[in-house]
PDB file of C-alpha atoms in Angstrom:
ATOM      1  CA  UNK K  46     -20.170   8.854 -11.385  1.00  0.00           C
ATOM      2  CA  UNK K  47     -21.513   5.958 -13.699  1.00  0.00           C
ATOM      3  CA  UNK K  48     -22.469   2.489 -11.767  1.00  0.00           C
ATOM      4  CA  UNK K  49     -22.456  -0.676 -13.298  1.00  0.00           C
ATOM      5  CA  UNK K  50     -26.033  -1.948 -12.025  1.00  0.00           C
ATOM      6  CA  UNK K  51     -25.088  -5.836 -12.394  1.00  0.00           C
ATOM      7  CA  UNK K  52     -21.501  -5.741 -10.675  1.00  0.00           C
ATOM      8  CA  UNK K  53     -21.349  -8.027  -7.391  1.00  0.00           C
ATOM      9  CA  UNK K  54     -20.662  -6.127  -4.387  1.00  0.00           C
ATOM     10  CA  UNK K  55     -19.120  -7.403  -0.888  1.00  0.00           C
ATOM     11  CA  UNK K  56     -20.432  -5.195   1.999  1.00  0.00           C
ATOM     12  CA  UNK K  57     -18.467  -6.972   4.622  1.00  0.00           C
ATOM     13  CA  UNK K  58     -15.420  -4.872   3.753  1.00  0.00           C
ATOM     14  CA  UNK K  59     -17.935  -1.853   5.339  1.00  0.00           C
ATOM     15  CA  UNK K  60     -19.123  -1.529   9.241  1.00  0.00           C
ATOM     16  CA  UNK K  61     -21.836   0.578   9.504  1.00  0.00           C
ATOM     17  CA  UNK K  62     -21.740   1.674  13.834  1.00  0.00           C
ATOM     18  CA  UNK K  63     -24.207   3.689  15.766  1.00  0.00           C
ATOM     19  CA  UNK K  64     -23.296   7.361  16.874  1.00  0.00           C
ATOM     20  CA  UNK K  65     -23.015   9.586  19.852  1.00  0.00           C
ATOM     21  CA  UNK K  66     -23.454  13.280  19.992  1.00  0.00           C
ATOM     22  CA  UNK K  67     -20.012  14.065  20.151  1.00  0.00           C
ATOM     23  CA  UNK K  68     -19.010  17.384  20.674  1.00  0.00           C
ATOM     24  CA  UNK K  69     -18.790  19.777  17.648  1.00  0.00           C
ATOM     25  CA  UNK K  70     -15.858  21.675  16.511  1.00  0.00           C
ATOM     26  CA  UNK K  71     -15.702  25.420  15.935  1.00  0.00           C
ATOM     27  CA  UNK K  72     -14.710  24.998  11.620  1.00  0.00           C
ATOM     28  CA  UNK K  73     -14.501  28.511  11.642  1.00  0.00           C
ATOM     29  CA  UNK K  74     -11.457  29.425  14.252  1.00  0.00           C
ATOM     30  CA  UNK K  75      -7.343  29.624  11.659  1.00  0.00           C
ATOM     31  CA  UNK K  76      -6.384  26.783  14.964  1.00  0.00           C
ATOM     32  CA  UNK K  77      -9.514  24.403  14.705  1.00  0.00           C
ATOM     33  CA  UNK K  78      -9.504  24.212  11.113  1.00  0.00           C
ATOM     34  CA  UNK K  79      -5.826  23.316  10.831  1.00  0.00           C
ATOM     35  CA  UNK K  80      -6.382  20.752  14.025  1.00  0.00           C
ATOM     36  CA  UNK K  81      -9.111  19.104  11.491  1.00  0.00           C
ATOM     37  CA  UNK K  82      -6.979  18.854   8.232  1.00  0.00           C
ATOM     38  CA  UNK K  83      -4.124  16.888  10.221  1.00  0.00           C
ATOM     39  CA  UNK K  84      -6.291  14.530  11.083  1.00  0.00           C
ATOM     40  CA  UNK K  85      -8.587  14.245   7.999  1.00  0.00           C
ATOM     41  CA  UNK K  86      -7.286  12.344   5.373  1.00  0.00           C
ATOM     42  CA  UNK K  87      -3.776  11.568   7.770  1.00  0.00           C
ATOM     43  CA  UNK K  88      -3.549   8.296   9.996  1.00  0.00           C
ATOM     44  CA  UNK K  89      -3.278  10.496  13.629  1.00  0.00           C
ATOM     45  CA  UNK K  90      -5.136  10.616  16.941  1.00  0.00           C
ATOM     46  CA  UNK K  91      -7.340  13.021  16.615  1.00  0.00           C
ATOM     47  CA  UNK K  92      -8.040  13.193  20.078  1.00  0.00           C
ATOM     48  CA  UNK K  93      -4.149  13.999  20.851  1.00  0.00           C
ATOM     49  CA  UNK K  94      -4.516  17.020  18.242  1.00  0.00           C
ATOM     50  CA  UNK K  95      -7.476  18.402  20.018  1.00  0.00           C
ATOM     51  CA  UNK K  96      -5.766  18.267  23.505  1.00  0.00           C
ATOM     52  CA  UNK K  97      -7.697  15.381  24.824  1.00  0.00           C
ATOM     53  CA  UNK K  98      -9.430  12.483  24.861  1.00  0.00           C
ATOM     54  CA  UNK K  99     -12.943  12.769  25.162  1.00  0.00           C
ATOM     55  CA  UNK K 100     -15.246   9.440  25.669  1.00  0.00           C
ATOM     56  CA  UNK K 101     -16.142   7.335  23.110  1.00  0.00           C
ATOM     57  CA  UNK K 102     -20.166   6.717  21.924  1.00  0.00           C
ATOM     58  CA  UNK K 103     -20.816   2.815  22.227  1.00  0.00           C
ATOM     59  CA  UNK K 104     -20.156   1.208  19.320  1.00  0.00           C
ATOM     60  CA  UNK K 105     -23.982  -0.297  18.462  1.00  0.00           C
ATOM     61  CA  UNK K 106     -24.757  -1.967  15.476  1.00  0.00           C
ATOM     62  CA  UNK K 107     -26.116   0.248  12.718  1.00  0.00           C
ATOM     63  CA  UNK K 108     -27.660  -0.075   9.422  1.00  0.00           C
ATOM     64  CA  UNK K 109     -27.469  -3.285   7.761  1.00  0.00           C
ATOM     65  CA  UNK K 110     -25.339  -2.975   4.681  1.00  0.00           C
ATOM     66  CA  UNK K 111     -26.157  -6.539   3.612  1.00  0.00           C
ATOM     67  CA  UNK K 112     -29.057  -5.524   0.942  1.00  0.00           C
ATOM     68  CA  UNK K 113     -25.644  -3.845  -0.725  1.00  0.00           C
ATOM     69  CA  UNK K 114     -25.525  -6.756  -3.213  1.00  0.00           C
ATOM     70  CA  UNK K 115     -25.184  -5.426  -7.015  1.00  0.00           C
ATOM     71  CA  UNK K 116     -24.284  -2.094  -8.213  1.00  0.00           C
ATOM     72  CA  UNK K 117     -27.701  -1.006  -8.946  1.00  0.00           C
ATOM     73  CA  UNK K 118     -28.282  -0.939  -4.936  1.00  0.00           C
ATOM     74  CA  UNK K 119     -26.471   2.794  -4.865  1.00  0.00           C
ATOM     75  CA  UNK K 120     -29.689   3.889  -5.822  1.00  0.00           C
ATOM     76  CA  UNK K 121     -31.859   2.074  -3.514  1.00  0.00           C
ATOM     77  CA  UNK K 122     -29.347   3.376  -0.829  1.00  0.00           C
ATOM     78  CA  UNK K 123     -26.861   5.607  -1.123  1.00  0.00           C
ATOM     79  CA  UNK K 124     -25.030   4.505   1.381  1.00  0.00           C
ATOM     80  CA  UNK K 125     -23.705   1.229  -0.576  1.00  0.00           C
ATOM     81  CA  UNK K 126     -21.394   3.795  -2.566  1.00  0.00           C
ATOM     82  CA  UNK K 127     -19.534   3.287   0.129  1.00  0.00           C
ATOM     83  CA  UNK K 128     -19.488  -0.583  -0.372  1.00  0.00           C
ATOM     84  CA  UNK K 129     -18.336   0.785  -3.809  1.00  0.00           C
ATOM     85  CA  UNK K 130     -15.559   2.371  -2.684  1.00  0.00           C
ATOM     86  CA  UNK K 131     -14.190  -0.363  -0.228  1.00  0.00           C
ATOM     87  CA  UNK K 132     -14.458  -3.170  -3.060  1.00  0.00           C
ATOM     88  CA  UNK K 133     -13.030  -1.253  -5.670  1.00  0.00           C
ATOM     89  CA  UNK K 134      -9.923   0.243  -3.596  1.00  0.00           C
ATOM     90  CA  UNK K 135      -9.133  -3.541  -2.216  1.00  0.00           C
ATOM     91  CA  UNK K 136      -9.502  -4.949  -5.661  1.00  0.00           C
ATOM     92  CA  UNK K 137      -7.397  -2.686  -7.395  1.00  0.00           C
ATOM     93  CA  UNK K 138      -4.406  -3.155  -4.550  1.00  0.00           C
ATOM     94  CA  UNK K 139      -4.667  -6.075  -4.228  1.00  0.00           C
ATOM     95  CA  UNK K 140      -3.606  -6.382  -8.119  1.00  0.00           C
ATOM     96  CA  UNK K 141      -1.013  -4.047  -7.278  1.00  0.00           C
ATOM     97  CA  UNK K 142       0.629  -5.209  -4.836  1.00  0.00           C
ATOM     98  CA  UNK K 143       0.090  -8.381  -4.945  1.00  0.00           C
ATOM     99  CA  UNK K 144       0.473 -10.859  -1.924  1.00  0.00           C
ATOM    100  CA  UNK K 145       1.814  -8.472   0.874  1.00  0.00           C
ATOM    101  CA  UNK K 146      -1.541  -6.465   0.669  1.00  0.00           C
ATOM    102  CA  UNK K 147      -4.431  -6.859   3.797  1.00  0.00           C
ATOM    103  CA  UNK K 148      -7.362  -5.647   3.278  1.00  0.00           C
ATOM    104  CA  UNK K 149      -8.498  -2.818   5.346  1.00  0.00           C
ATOM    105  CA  UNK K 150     -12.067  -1.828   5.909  1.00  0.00           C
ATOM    106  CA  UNK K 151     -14.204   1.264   5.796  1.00  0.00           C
ATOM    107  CA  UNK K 152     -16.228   2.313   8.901  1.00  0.00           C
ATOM    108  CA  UNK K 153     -19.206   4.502   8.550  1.00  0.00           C
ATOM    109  CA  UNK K 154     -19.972   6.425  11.805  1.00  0.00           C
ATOM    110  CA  UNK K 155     -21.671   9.220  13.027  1.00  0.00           C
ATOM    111  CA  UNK K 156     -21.190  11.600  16.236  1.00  0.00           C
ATOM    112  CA  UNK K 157     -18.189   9.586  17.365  1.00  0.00           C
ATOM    113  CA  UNK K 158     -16.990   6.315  17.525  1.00  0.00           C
ATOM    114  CA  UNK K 159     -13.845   4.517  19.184  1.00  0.00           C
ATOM    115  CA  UNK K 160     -10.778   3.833  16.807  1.00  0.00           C
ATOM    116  CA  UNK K 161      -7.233   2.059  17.234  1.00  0.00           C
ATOM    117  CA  UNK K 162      -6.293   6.220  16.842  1.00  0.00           C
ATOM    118  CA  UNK K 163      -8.580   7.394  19.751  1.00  0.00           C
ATOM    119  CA  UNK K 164     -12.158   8.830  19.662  1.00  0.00           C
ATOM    120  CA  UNK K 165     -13.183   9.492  15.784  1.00  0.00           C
ATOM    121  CA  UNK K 166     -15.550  12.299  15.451  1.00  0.00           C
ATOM    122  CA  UNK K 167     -17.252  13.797  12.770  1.00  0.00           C
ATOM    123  CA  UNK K 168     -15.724  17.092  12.951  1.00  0.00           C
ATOM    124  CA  UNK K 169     -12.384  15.540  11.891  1.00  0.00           C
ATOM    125  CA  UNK K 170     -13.226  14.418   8.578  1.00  0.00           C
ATOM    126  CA  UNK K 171     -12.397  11.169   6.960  1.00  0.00           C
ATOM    127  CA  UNK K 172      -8.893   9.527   8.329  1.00  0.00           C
ATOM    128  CA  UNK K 173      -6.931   6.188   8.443  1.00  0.00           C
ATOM    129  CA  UNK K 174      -6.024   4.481  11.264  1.00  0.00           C
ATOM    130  CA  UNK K 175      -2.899   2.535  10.968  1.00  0.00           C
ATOM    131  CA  UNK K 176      -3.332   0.941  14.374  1.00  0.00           C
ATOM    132  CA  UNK K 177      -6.084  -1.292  13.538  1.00  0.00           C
ATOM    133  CA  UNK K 178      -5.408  -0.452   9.710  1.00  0.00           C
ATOM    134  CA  UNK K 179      -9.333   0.567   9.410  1.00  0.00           C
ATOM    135  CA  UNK K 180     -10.631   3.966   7.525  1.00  0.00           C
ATOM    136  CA  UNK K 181     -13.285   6.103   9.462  1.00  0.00           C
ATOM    137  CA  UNK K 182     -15.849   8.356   8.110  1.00  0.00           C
ATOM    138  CA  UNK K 183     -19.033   9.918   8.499  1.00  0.00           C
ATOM    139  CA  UNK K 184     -20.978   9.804   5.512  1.00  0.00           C
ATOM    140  CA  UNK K 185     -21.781  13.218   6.262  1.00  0.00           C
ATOM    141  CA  UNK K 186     -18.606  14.514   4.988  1.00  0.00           C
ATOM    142  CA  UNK K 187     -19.312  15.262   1.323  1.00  0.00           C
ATOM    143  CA  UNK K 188     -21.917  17.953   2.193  1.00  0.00           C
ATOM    144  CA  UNK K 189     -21.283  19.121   5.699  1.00  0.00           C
ATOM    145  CA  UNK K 190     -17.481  19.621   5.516  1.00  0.00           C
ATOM    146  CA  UNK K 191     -16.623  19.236   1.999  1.00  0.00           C
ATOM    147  CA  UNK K 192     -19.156  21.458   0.587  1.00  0.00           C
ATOM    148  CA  UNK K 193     -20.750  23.625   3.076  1.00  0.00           C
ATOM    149  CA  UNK K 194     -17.627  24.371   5.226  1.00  0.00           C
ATOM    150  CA  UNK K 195     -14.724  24.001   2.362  1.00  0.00           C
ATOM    151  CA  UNK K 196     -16.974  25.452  -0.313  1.00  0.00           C
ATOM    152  CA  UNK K 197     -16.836  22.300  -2.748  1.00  0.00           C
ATOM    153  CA  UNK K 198     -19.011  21.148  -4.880  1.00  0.00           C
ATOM    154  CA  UNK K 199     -18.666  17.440  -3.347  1.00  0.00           C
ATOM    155  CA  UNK K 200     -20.303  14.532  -4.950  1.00  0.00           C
ATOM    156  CA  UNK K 201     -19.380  10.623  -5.067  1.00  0.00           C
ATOM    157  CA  UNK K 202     -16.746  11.057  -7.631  1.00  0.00           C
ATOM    158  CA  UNK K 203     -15.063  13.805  -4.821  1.00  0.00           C
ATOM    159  CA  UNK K 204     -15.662  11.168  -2.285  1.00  0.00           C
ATOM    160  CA  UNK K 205     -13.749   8.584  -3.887  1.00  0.00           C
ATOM    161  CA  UNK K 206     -10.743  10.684  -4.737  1.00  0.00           C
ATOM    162  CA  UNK K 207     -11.097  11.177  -0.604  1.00  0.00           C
ATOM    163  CA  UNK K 208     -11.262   7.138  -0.051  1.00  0.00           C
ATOM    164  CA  UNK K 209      -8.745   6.702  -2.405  1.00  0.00           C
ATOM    165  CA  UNK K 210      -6.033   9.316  -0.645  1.00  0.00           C
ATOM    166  CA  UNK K 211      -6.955   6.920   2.414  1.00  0.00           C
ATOM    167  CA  UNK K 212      -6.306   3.594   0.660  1.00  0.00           C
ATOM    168  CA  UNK K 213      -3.154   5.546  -0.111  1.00  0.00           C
ATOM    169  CA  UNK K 214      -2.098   5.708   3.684  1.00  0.00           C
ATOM    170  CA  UNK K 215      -2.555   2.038   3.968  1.00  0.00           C
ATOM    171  CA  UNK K 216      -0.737   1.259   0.931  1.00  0.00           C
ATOM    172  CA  UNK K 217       2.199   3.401   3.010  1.00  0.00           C
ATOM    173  CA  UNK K 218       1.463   1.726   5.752  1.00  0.00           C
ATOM    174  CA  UNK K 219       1.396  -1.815   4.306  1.00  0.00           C
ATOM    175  CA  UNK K 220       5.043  -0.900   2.354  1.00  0.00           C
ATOM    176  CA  UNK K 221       6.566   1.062   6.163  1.00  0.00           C
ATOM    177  CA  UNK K 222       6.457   4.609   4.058  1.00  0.00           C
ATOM    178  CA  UNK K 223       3.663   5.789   6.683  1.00  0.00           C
ATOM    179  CA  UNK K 224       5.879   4.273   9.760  1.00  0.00           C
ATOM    180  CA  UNK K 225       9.040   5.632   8.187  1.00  0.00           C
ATOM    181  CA  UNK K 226       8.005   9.160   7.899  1.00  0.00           C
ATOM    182  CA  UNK K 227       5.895   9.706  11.059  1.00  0.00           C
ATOM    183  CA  UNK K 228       8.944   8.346  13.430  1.00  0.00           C
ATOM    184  CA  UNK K 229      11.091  10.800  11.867  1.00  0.00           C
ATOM    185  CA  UNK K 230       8.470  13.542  13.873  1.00  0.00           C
ATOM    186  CA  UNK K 231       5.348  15.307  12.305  1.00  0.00           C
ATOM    187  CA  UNK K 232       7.429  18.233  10.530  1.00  0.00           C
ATOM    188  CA  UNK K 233       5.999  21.111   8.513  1.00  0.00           C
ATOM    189  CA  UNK K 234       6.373  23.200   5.633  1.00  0.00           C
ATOM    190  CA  UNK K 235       6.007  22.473   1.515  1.00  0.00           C
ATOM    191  CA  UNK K 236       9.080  20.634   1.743  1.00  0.00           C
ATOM    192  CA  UNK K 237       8.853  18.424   5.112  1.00  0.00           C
ATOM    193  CA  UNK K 238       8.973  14.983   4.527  1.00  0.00           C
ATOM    194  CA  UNK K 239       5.010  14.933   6.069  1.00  0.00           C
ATOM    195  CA  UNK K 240       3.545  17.050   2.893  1.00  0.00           C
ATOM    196  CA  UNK K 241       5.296  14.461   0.586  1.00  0.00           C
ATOM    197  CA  UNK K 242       3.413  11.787   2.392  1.00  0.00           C
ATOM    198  CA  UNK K 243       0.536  13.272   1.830  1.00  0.00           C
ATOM    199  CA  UNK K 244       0.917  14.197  -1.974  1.00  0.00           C
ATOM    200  CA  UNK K 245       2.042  10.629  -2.423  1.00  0.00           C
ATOM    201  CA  UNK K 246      -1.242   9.300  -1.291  1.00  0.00           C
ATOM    202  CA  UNK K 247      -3.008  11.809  -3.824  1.00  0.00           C
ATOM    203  CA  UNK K 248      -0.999  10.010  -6.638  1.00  0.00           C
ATOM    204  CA  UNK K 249      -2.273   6.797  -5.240  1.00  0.00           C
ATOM    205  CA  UNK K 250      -5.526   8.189  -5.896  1.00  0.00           C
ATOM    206  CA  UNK K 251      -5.373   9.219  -8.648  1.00  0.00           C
ATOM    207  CA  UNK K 252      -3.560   5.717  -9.968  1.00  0.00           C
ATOM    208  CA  UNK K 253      -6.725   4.030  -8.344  1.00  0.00           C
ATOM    209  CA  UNK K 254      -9.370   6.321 -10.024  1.00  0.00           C
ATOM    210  CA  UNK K 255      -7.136   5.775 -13.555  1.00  0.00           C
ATOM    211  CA  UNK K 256      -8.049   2.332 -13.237  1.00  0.00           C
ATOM    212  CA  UNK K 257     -11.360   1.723 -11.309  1.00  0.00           C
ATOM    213  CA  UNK K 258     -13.548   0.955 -14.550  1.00  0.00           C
ATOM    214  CA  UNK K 259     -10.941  -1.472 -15.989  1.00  0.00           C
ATOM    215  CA  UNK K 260     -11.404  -3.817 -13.423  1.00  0.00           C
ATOM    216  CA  UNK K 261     -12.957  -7.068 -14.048  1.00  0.00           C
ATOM    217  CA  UNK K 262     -16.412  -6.551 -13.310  1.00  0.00           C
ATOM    218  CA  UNK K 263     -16.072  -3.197 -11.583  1.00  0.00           C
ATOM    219  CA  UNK K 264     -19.127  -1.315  -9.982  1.00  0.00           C
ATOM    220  CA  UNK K 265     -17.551   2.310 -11.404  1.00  0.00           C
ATOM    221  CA  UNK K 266     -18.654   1.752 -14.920  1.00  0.00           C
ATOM    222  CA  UNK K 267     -17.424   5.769 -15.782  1.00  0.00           C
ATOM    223  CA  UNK K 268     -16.139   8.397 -15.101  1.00  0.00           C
ATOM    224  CA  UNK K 269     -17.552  12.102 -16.463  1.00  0.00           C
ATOM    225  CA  UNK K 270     -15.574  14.713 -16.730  1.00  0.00           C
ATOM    226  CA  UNK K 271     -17.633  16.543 -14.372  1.00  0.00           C
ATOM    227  CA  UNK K 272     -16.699  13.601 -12.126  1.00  0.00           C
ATOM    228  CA  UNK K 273     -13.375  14.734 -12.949  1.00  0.00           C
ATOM    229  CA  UNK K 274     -13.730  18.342 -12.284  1.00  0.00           C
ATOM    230  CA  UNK K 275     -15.464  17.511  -9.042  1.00  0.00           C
ATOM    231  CA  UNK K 276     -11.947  15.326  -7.604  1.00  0.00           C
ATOM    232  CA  UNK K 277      -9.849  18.508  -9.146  1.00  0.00           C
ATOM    233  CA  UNK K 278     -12.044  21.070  -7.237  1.00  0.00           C
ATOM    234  CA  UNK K 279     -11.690  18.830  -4.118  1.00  0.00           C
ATOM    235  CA  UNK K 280      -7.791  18.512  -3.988  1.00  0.00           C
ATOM    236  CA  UNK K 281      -7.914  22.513  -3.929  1.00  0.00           C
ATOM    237  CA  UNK K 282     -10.048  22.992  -1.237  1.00  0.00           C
ATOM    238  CA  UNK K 283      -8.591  20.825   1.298  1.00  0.00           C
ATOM    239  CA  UNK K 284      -4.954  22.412  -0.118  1.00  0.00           C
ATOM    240  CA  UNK K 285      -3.269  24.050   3.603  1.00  0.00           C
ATOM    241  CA  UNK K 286      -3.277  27.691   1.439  1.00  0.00           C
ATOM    242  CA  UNK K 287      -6.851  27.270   0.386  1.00  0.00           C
ATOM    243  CA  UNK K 288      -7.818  26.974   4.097  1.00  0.00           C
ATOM    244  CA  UNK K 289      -5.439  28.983   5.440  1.00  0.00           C
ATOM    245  CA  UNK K 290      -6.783  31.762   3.606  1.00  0.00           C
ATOM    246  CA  UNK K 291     -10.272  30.714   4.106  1.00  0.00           C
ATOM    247  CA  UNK K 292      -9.730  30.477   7.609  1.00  0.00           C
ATOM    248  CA  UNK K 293      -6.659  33.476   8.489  1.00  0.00           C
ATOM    249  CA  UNK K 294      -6.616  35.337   5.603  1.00  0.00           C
ATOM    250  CA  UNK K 295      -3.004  34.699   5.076  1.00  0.00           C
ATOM    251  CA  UNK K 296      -0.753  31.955   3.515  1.00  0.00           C
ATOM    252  CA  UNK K 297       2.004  30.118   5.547  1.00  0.00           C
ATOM    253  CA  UNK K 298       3.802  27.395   3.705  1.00  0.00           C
ATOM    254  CA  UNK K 299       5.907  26.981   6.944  1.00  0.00           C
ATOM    255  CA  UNK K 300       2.665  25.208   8.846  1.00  0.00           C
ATOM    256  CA  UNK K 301       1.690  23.496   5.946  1.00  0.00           C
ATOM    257  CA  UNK K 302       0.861  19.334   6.921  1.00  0.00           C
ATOM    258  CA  UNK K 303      -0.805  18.320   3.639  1.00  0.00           C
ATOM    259  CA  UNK K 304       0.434  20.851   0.653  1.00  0.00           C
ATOM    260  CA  UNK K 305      -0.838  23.682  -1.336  1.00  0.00           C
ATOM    261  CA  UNK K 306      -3.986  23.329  -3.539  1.00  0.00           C
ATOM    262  CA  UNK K 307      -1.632  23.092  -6.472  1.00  0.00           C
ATOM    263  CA  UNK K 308       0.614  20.635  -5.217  1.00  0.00           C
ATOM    264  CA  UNK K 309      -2.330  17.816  -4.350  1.00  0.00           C
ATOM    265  CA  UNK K 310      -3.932  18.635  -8.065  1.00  0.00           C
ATOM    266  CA  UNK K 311      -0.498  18.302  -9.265  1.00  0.00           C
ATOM    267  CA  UNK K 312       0.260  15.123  -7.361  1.00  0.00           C
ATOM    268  CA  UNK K 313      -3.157  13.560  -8.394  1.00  0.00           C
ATOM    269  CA  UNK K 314      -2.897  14.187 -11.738  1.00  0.00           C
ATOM    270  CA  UNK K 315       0.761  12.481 -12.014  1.00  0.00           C
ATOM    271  CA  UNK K 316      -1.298   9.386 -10.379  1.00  0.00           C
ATOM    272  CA  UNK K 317      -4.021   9.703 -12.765  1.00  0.00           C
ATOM    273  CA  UNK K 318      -2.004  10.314 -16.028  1.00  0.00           C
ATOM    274  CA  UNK K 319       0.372   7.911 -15.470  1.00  0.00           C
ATOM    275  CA  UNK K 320      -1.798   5.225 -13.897  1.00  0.00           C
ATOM    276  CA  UNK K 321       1.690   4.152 -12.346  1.00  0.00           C
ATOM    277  CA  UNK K 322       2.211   3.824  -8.563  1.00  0.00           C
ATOM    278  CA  UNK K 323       5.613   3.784  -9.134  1.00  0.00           C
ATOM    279  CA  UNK K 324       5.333   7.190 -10.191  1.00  0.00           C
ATOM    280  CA  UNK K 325       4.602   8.628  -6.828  1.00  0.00           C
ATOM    281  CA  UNK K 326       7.618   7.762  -5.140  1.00  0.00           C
ATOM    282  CA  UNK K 327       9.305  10.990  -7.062  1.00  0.00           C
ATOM    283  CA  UNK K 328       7.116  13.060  -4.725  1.00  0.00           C
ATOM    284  CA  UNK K 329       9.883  12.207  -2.264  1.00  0.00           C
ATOM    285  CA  UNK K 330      13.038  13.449  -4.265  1.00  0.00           C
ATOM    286  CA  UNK K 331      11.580  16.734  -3.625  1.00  0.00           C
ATOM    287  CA  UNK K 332      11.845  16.393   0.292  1.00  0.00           C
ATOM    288  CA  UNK K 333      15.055  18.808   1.779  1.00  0.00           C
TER     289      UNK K 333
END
């Protein structure tokens, strides 16, 4: 992905927090792996899917994101993609929706760190938290999960599509989609009203990554195709029948939380075609 070296960048809209050693999940096991996609890239406790609690690492200050000034700091330190990210997703919404959007902020952790949602770890991946509206991840996503446990090939253009499906749950959350859907119970299955949630928020990612280098300004300056065939090759492997048959050797669309590997490239690419947020409400229609 192409940065825009003099773009001015806001790193308060990032918390960088100390880690603990928190406990590591076995990726491996059909039940842990499924335990780690509901709560990556999906606004619940992942301490309640794991069967407990667990104690939280204190929260200690971390590295100082404040050197994250101009675009052209991404390659000082890497980490200020993440400022990236963060600016770009609140600018863009906040255009979109206009004055009933909050901004929410990104918090980089590693190990384990408290959340409105309970203890996030790094074994759960990337996830919103629509109690204290705030996105968690470990920066170590991309190439520990992504890539070397998924089998992705990862990269900061894959990493924003993943941002961006958060942004989406906030956007939900913001407009009572997110509320709506999980009081109605976490169902399952390609047509439950859960997967739809979840392939709306790839459309909203793929609406945010049509227009990230039109912004005024913006630090995303382009987009390759390879970035492109990096966010395709990411929906797929976090699809429930890509990891169901990485993980069981068998398909169930019955258990599936998030939606095949087809239906989140589909989704996406409605988002990213159409560039139209409306357009992802249809996701919906196909809910029995």
């Amino acid at each position: 992905m192409q940065y825009n070296a003099g773009s001015q960048l806001d790193p308060s809209q990032v918390e960088v927090r100390g880690g603990g050693n928190g406990g590591r999940v076995a990726i491996g096991g059909g039940v842990s792996i499924i335990v780690v996609i509901l709560a990556m890239l999906f606004g619940i406790n992942p301490a309640e899917l794991m069967g407990g609690g667990g104690t939280a690492s204190q929260a200690n200050p971390g590295t100082d994101l404040s050197q994250c000034q101009t675009g052209a700091d991404v390659e000082k330190n890497r980490e200020c993609r993440f400022v990236v990210y963060a600016n770009t997703n609140n600018e863009y919404w906040s255009q979109v929706v206009g004055n009933q959007y909050t901004q929410t902020k990104t918090v980089l952790f590693s190990g384990q760190t408290p959340s409105g949602c309970g203890t996030a770890t790094t074994d759960v991946g990337p996830f919103y938290c629509p109690s204290d509206k705030t996105i968690y991840i470990d920066p170590s996503f991309t190439e520990d999960m992504l890539q070397r446990q998924l089998g992705g090939q990862g990269g900061d253009a894959a990493e924003a599509y993943v941002i961006g499906h958060e942004y989406g749950h906030h956007i939900q959350d913001l407009l009572g989609t997110l509320d709506q859907v999980q009081s109605a119970g976490q169902s399952t299955g390609e047509n439950s009203p859960q997967v739809a949630l979840e392939l709306q928020a790839d459309c909203y990612a793929g609406t945010y990554l049509a227009h990230v280098t039109q912004l005024q300004n913006s630090p995303i300056s382009g987009i390759t195709q390879d970035d492109l065939n990096r966010i395709v090759n990411a929906a797929q492997v976090v699809g429930d029948d890509y990891i169901q048959k990485a993980s069981t050797g068998r398909v169930n669309p019955d258990a599936w939380t998030h939606g095949s590997s087809a239906m989140r490239q589909h989704w996406l690419a409605v988002g990213f075609k159409t560039g139209d947020p409306n357009q992802c409400s249809a996701v919906f229609n196909n809910v029995s």
